[in-house]
């Protein structure tokens, strides 16, 4: 009788453990890209860092700071600034696993443009970036966050907005930039910065150090979307992936 009881308990235990394994596996398969997402994700949180208005004199410096923490970011570049002088910078971004996106050709309000002019703003810049970096960029950041349903429906996106605006262009103060990030940060956030201001570059090391302490991983927008299982669509805009 005792033996039978023990056998039943063992069988029940096996079923219980098996059941747990199966359910945890299915959660794992659902949320994680097994090839690209790190294994030790249990206490890691992800955010995307974005830099607008480049390329510029600080692009490479920003990559060097990101590398210190093994982080990456997305650089939304302005077509009219793209020329041979920045070929090295663009290659440096790509080589170091960061991402390049499109910020229009002449930094105009998208909502003021006709469909034809918008296509030129976006797709000509894509071609220029491909010429200089070898990578055809997909993501689009509308200057000033200027977007409406008409622009979305043209389908030249995905259009990437933000939920943390550091206002770095306005304050030009490293401490204020840091406070804006740390007070508003949450998993799935997209942070907006501008790579052309020295005070922004100067704020970066301290911010990334704090985020590391808080167990955040800082990645490009495309990686963030992938990690949160979001399939980006060309006719949609995104403020975050929460
Ligand atoms: Zn801009």
Short mmCIF file of N, CA, C and O in Angstrom, two decimals, residues 50-137:
data_model
loop_
_atom_site.label_atom_id
_atom_site.label_comp_id
_atom_site.label_asym_id
_atom_site.label_seq_id
_atom_site.Cartn_x
_atom_site.Cartn_y
_atom_site.Cartn_z
N UNK A 50 17.54 57.27 -29.11
CA UNK A 50 17.56 57.78 -30.48
C UNK A 50 18.22 59.15 -30.53
O UNK A 50 18.05 59.97 -29.62
N UNK A 51 19.00 59.38 -31.60
CA UNK A 51 19.70 60.65 -31.80
C UNK A 51 19.27 61.25 -33.13
O UNK A 51 19.48 60.64 -34.19
N UNK A 52 18.71 62.45 -33.12
CA UNK A 52 18.26 63.11 -34.34
C UNK A 52 19.29 64.13 -34.84
O UNK A 52 20.20 64.53 -34.12
N UNK A 53 19.08 64.55 -36.08
CA UNK A 53 19.72 65.74 -36.69
C UNK A 53 21.16 65.55 -37.15
O UNK A 53 21.81 66.50 -37.58
N UNK A 54 21.70 64.32 -37.07
CA UNK A 54 23.04 64.07 -37.58
C UNK A 54 22.99 63.79 -39.07
O UNK A 54 21.94 63.94 -39.69
N UNK A 55 24.10 63.37 -39.71
CA UNK A 55 25.36 63.12 -39.01
C UNK A 55 26.03 64.43 -38.61
O UNK A 55 25.72 65.48 -39.15
N UNK A 56 26.97 64.30 -37.65
CA UNK A 56 27.65 65.50 -37.18
C UNK A 56 29.01 65.14 -36.59
O UNK A 56 29.47 64.00 -36.72
N UNK A 57 29.61 66.13 -35.95
CA UNK A 57 30.97 65.94 -35.44
C UNK A 57 31.05 64.96 -34.27
O UNK A 57 32.13 64.50 -33.94
N UNK A 58 29.92 64.65 -33.62
CA UNK A 58 29.98 63.82 -32.43
C UNK A 58 29.51 62.38 -32.65
O UNK A 58 29.48 61.60 -31.70
N UNK A 59 29.11 62.05 -33.89
CA UNK A 59 28.54 60.72 -34.12
C UNK A 59 29.46 59.60 -33.59
O UNK A 59 29.02 58.72 -32.86
N UNK A 60 30.75 59.69 -33.94
CA UNK A 60 31.68 58.63 -33.53
C UNK A 60 31.88 58.64 -32.01
O UNK A 60 32.00 57.57 -31.40
N UNK A 61 31.93 59.83 -31.42
CA UNK A 61 32.11 59.91 -29.96
C UNK A 61 30.96 59.22 -29.24
O UNK A 61 31.16 58.54 -28.23
N UNK A 62 29.75 59.41 -29.76
CA UNK A 62 28.57 58.78 -29.14
C UNK A 62 28.68 57.27 -29.21
O UNK A 62 28.43 56.56 -28.23
N UNK A 63 29.09 56.76 -30.38
CA UNK A 63 29.27 55.31 -30.53
C UNK A 63 30.30 54.79 -29.52
O UNK A 63 30.10 53.75 -28.89
N UNK A 64 31.40 55.53 -29.34
CA UNK A 64 32.43 55.09 -28.39
C UNK A 64 31.87 55.00 -26.97
O UNK A 64 32.21 54.08 -26.22
N UNK A 65 31.03 55.95 -26.60
CA UNK A 65 30.43 55.92 -25.26
C UNK A 65 29.46 54.73 -25.15
O UNK A 65 29.45 54.00 -24.16
N UNK A 66 28.65 54.52 -26.19
CA UNK A 66 27.73 53.36 -26.20
C UNK A 66 28.51 52.05 -26.05
O UNK A 66 28.12 51.16 -25.30
N UNK A 67 29.64 51.96 -26.75
CA UNK A 67 30.44 50.73 -26.73
C UNK A 67 30.95 50.39 -25.32
O UNK A 67 31.09 49.23 -24.97
N UNK A 68 31.23 51.43 -24.55
CA UNK A 68 31.72 51.23 -23.18
C UNK A 68 30.74 50.38 -22.38
O UNK A 68 31.13 49.64 -21.49
N UNK A 69 29.47 50.49 -22.70
CA UNK A 69 28.43 49.76 -21.96
C UNK A 69 27.83 48.61 -22.78
O UNK A 69 26.87 47.99 -22.35
N UNK A 70 28.40 48.39 -23.97
CA UNK A 70 27.86 47.36 -24.87
C UNK A 70 26.40 47.66 -25.24
O UNK A 70 25.56 46.77 -25.31
N UNK A 71 26.10 48.93 -25.43
CA UNK A 71 24.77 49.39 -25.81
C UNK A 71 24.75 49.77 -27.30
O UNK A 71 25.79 49.96 -27.91
N UNK A 72 23.54 49.93 -27.84
CA UNK A 72 23.41 50.45 -29.20
C UNK A 72 22.28 51.49 -29.23
O UNK A 72 21.58 51.68 -28.23
N UNK A 73 22.12 52.16 -30.39
CA UNK A 73 21.12 53.24 -30.50
C UNK A 73 20.69 53.37 -31.95
O UNK A 73 21.22 52.69 -32.83
N UNK A 74 19.71 54.25 -32.18
CA UNK A 74 19.29 54.56 -33.56
C UNK A 74 19.59 56.03 -33.84
O UNK A 74 19.25 56.90 -33.04
N UNK A 75 20.25 56.29 -34.99
CA UNK A 75 20.60 57.65 -35.40
C UNK A 75 19.71 58.05 -36.59
O UNK A 75 19.85 57.48 -37.67
N UNK A 76 18.81 59.00 -36.37
CA UNK A 76 17.94 59.48 -37.45
C UNK A 76 18.62 60.66 -38.14
O UNK A 76 18.79 61.72 -37.54
N UNK A 77 19.00 60.45 -39.39
CA UNK A 77 19.87 61.42 -40.07
C UNK A 77 19.13 62.27 -41.10
O UNK A 77 18.15 61.83 -41.72
N UNK A 78 19.65 63.48 -41.29
CA UNK A 78 19.06 64.46 -42.21
C UNK A 78 19.76 64.35 -43.56
O UNK A 78 20.99 64.49 -43.64
N UNK A 79 18.98 64.15 -44.63
CA UNK A 79 19.55 63.92 -45.96
C UNK A 79 20.50 65.02 -46.41
O UNK A 79 21.57 64.73 -46.96
N UNK A 80 20.14 66.29 -46.19
CA UNK A 80 20.95 67.40 -46.70
C UNK A 80 22.33 67.46 -46.03
O UNK A 80 23.23 68.14 -46.52
N UNK A 81 22.49 66.78 -44.88
CA UNK A 81 23.80 66.80 -44.21
C UNK A 81 24.70 65.64 -44.65
O UNK A 81 25.86 65.58 -44.28
N UNK A 82 24.11 64.72 -45.42
CA UNK A 82 24.87 63.51 -45.78
C UNK A 82 25.81 63.80 -46.93
O UNK A 82 25.39 64.20 -48.01
N UNK A 83 27.10 63.62 -46.69
CA UNK A 83 28.08 63.75 -47.77
C UNK A 83 29.28 62.87 -47.46
O UNK A 83 29.36 62.24 -46.39
N UNK A 84 30.21 62.85 -48.41
CA UNK A 84 31.39 61.98 -48.33
C UNK A 84 32.14 62.12 -47.00
O UNK A 84 32.70 61.16 -46.48
N UNK A 85 32.14 63.36 -46.44
CA UNK A 85 32.90 63.59 -45.20
C UNK A 85 32.42 62.71 -44.05
O UNK A 85 33.14 62.49 -43.08
N UNK A 86 31.17 62.27 -44.16
CA UNK A 86 30.60 61.48 -43.05
C UNK A 86 30.56 59.99 -43.34
O UNK A 86 29.98 59.24 -42.56
N UNK A 87 31.13 59.57 -44.47
CA UNK A 87 31.09 58.15 -44.80
C UNK A 87 31.65 57.30 -43.65
O UNK A 87 31.04 56.29 -43.25
N UNK A 88 32.80 57.72 -43.08
CA UNK A 88 33.41 56.98 -41.97
C UNK A 88 32.46 56.89 -40.77
O UNK A 88 32.36 55.84 -40.13
N UNK A 89 31.78 58.01 -40.49
CA UNK A 89 30.88 58.03 -39.32
C UNK A 89 29.74 57.05 -39.51
O UNK A 89 29.38 56.31 -38.60
N UNK A 90 29.17 57.05 -40.72
CA UNK A 90 28.05 56.13 -40.97
C UNK A 90 28.50 54.68 -40.91
O UNK A 90 27.82 53.83 -40.32
N UNK A 91 29.67 54.41 -41.49
CA UNK A 91 30.19 53.05 -41.43
C UNK A 91 30.45 52.64 -39.98
O UNK A 91 30.21 51.50 -39.58
N UNK A 92 30.93 53.59 -39.17
CA UNK A 92 31.21 53.34 -37.76
C UNK A 92 29.93 52.97 -37.00
O UNK A 92 29.93 52.06 -36.17
N UNK A 93 28.84 53.65 -37.32
CA UNK A 93 27.55 53.35 -36.69
C UNK A 93 27.15 51.90 -37.02
O UNK A 93 26.81 51.12 -36.13
N UNK A 94 27.23 51.57 -38.30
CA UNK A 94 26.79 50.24 -38.74
C UNK A 94 27.69 49.14 -38.18
O UNK A 94 27.21 48.13 -37.65
N UNK A 95 29.02 49.37 -38.24
CA UNK A 95 29.97 48.36 -37.74
C UNK A 95 29.76 48.07 -36.26
O UNK A 95 30.06 46.98 -35.79
N UNK A 96 29.32 49.06 -35.53
CA UNK A 96 29.16 48.90 -34.08
C UNK A 96 27.73 48.56 -33.67
O UNK A 96 27.32 48.81 -32.54
N UNK A 97 26.99 47.99 -34.61
CA UNK A 97 25.65 47.44 -34.33
C UNK A 97 24.61 48.46 -33.93
O UNK A 97 23.60 48.12 -33.34
N UNK A 98 24.86 49.74 -34.23
CA UNK A 98 23.78 50.72 -34.07
C UNK A 98 23.05 50.85 -35.40
O UNK A 98 23.43 50.24 -36.40
N UNK A 99 22.00 51.62 -35.38
CA UNK A 99 21.08 51.65 -36.52
C UNK A 99 20.98 53.07 -37.08
O UNK A 99 21.05 54.04 -36.33
N UNK A 100 20.81 53.18 -38.40
CA UNK A 100 20.59 54.48 -39.02
C UNK A 100 19.15 54.55 -39.51
O UNK A 100 18.64 53.60 -40.11
N UNK A 101 18.49 55.68 -39.23
CA UNK A 101 17.13 55.91 -39.71
C UNK A 101 17.08 57.23 -40.47
O UNK A 101 18.09 57.94 -40.59
N UNK A 102 15.91 57.56 -41.00
CA UNK A 102 15.73 58.73 -41.85
C UNK A 102 15.01 59.85 -41.08
O UNK A 102 14.00 59.59 -40.43
N UNK A 103 15.54 61.06 -41.19
CA UNK A 103 14.92 62.22 -40.51
C UNK A 103 14.53 63.28 -41.55
O UNK A 103 14.59 64.47 -41.29
N UNK A 104 14.14 62.81 -42.75
CA UNK A 104 13.80 63.72 -43.85
C UNK A 104 15.05 64.22 -44.55
O UNK A 104 16.17 64.00 -44.09
N UNK A 105 14.85 64.89 -45.70
CA UNK A 105 16.01 65.43 -46.42
C UNK A 105 16.34 66.84 -45.94
O UNK A 105 17.50 67.17 -45.73
N UNK A 106 15.32 67.67 -45.75
CA UNK A 106 15.58 69.07 -45.42
C UNK A 106 14.90 69.51 -44.12
O UNK A 106 14.68 70.69 -43.89
N UNK A 107 14.57 68.52 -43.26
CA UNK A 107 14.04 68.80 -41.92
C UNK A 107 12.77 69.66 -41.96
O UNK A 107 12.60 70.57 -41.16
N UNK A 108 11.89 69.32 -42.91
CA UNK A 108 10.63 70.07 -43.01
C UNK A 108 9.53 69.35 -42.22
O UNK A 108 9.61 68.15 -41.97
N UNK A 109 8.47 70.11 -41.88
CA UNK A 109 7.28 69.50 -41.28
C UNK A 109 6.64 68.58 -42.32
O UNK A 109 6.22 69.05 -43.38
N UNK A 110 6.56 67.29 -42.04
CA UNK A 110 5.96 66.35 -43.00
C UNK A 110 4.52 66.74 -43.33
O UNK A 110 4.06 66.55 -44.45
N UNK A 111 3.81 67.26 -42.32
CA UNK A 111 2.37 67.54 -42.52
C UNK A 111 2.14 68.70 -43.49
O UNK A 111 1.03 68.91 -43.94
N UNK A 112 3.21 69.46 -43.84
CA UNK A 112 3.06 70.54 -44.82
C UNK A 112 3.34 70.08 -46.24
O UNK A 112 3.23 70.88 -47.18
N UNK A 113 3.74 68.83 -46.42
CA UNK A 113 4.23 68.38 -47.74
C UNK A 113 3.19 67.58 -48.51
O UNK A 113 2.37 66.87 -47.91
N UNK A 114 3.25 67.68 -49.83
CA UNK A 114 2.42 66.81 -50.68
C UNK A 114 3.00 65.40 -50.63
O UNK A 114 4.14 65.20 -50.20
N UNK A 115 2.22 64.45 -51.12
CA UNK A 115 2.68 63.05 -51.13
C UNK A 115 3.99 62.93 -51.92
O UNK A 115 4.93 62.26 -51.48
N UNK A 116 4.05 63.62 -53.07
CA UNK A 116 5.24 63.53 -53.93
C UNK A 116 6.47 64.10 -53.22
O UNK A 116 7.54 63.52 -53.23
N UNK A 117 6.28 65.26 -52.57
CA UNK A 117 7.42 65.89 -51.89
C UNK A 117 7.86 65.05 -50.68
O UNK A 117 9.05 64.95 -50.39
N UNK A 118 6.88 64.47 -50.00
CA UNK A 118 7.22 63.63 -48.85
C UNK A 118 8.02 62.40 -49.29
O UNK A 118 9.01 62.02 -48.65
N UNK A 119 7.61 61.84 -50.40
CA UNK A 119 8.32 60.66 -50.90
C UNK A 119 9.78 61.01 -51.20
O UNK A 119 10.70 60.24 -50.88
N UNK A 120 9.99 62.19 -51.81
CA UNK A 120 11.36 62.62 -52.10
C UNK A 120 12.14 62.83 -50.80
O UNK A 120 13.27 62.37 -50.65
N UNK A 121 11.51 63.53 -49.82
CA UNK A 121 12.15 63.77 -48.52
C UNK A 121 12.65 62.47 -47.89
O UNK A 121 13.75 62.41 -47.36
N UNK A 122 11.80 61.45 -47.97
CA UNK A 122 12.12 60.21 -47.25
C UNK A 122 12.97 59.26 -48.10
O UNK A 122 14.05 58.82 -47.68
N UNK A 123 12.49 58.97 -49.30
CA UNK A 123 13.17 57.92 -50.07
C UNK A 123 14.52 58.37 -50.65
O UNK A 123 15.45 57.57 -50.75
N UNK A 124 14.65 59.66 -51.01
CA UNK A 124 15.97 60.13 -51.46
C UNK A 124 16.99 60.03 -50.33
O UNK A 124 18.16 59.71 -50.56
N UNK A 125 16.54 60.31 -49.12
CA UNK A 125 17.45 60.20 -47.97
C UNK A 125 17.83 58.74 -47.73
O UNK A 125 18.97 58.42 -47.41
N UNK A 126 16.85 57.86 -47.92
CA UNK A 126 17.16 56.42 -47.78
C UNK A 126 18.28 56.00 -48.75
O UNK A 126 19.22 55.30 -48.38
N UNK A 127 18.15 56.47 -50.00
CA UNK A 127 19.14 56.09 -51.01
C UNK A 127 20.52 56.66 -50.67
O UNK A 127 21.55 55.99 -50.79
N UNK A 128 20.53 57.93 -50.21
CA UNK A 128 21.81 58.54 -49.83
C UNK A 128 22.49 57.77 -48.70
O UNK A 128 23.70 57.54 -48.72
N UNK A 129 21.69 57.38 -47.71
CA UNK A 129 22.24 56.62 -46.58
C UNK A 129 22.78 55.28 -47.06
O UNK A 129 23.86 54.84 -46.66
N UNK A 130 22.03 54.65 -47.98
CA UNK A 130 22.50 53.36 -48.51
C UNK A 130 23.83 53.54 -49.25
O UNK A 130 24.75 52.73 -49.11
N UNK A 131 23.94 54.62 -50.04
CA UNK A 131 25.17 54.88 -50.78
C UNK A 131 26.37 55.01 -49.85
O UNK A 131 27.46 54.54 -50.13
N UNK A 132 26.16 55.69 -48.70
CA UNK A 132 27.28 55.96 -47.81
C UNK A 132 27.57 54.83 -46.83
O UNK A 132 28.71 54.66 -46.40
N UNK A 133 26.54 54.08 -46.46
CA UNK A 133 26.73 53.08 -45.39
C UNK A 133 26.59 51.65 -45.87
O UNK A 133 26.99 50.72 -45.18
N UNK A 134 25.98 51.46 -47.03
CA UNK A 134 25.74 50.10 -47.51
C UNK A 134 24.46 49.50 -46.95
O UNK A 134 24.12 48.37 -47.26
N UNK A 135 23.77 50.24 -46.08
CA UNK A 135 22.55 49.71 -45.47
C UNK A 135 21.37 50.59 -45.85
O UNK A 135 21.42 51.82 -45.69
N UNK A 136 20.29 49.98 -46.36
CA UNK A 136 19.09 50.75 -46.71
C UNK A 136 18.23 50.89 -45.45
O UNK A 136 17.75 49.89 -44.91
N UNK A 137 18.05 52.12 -44.97
CA UNK A 137 17.36 52.29 -43.68
C UNK A 137 15.85 52.24 -43.82
O UNK A 137 15.29 52.72 -44.81
#
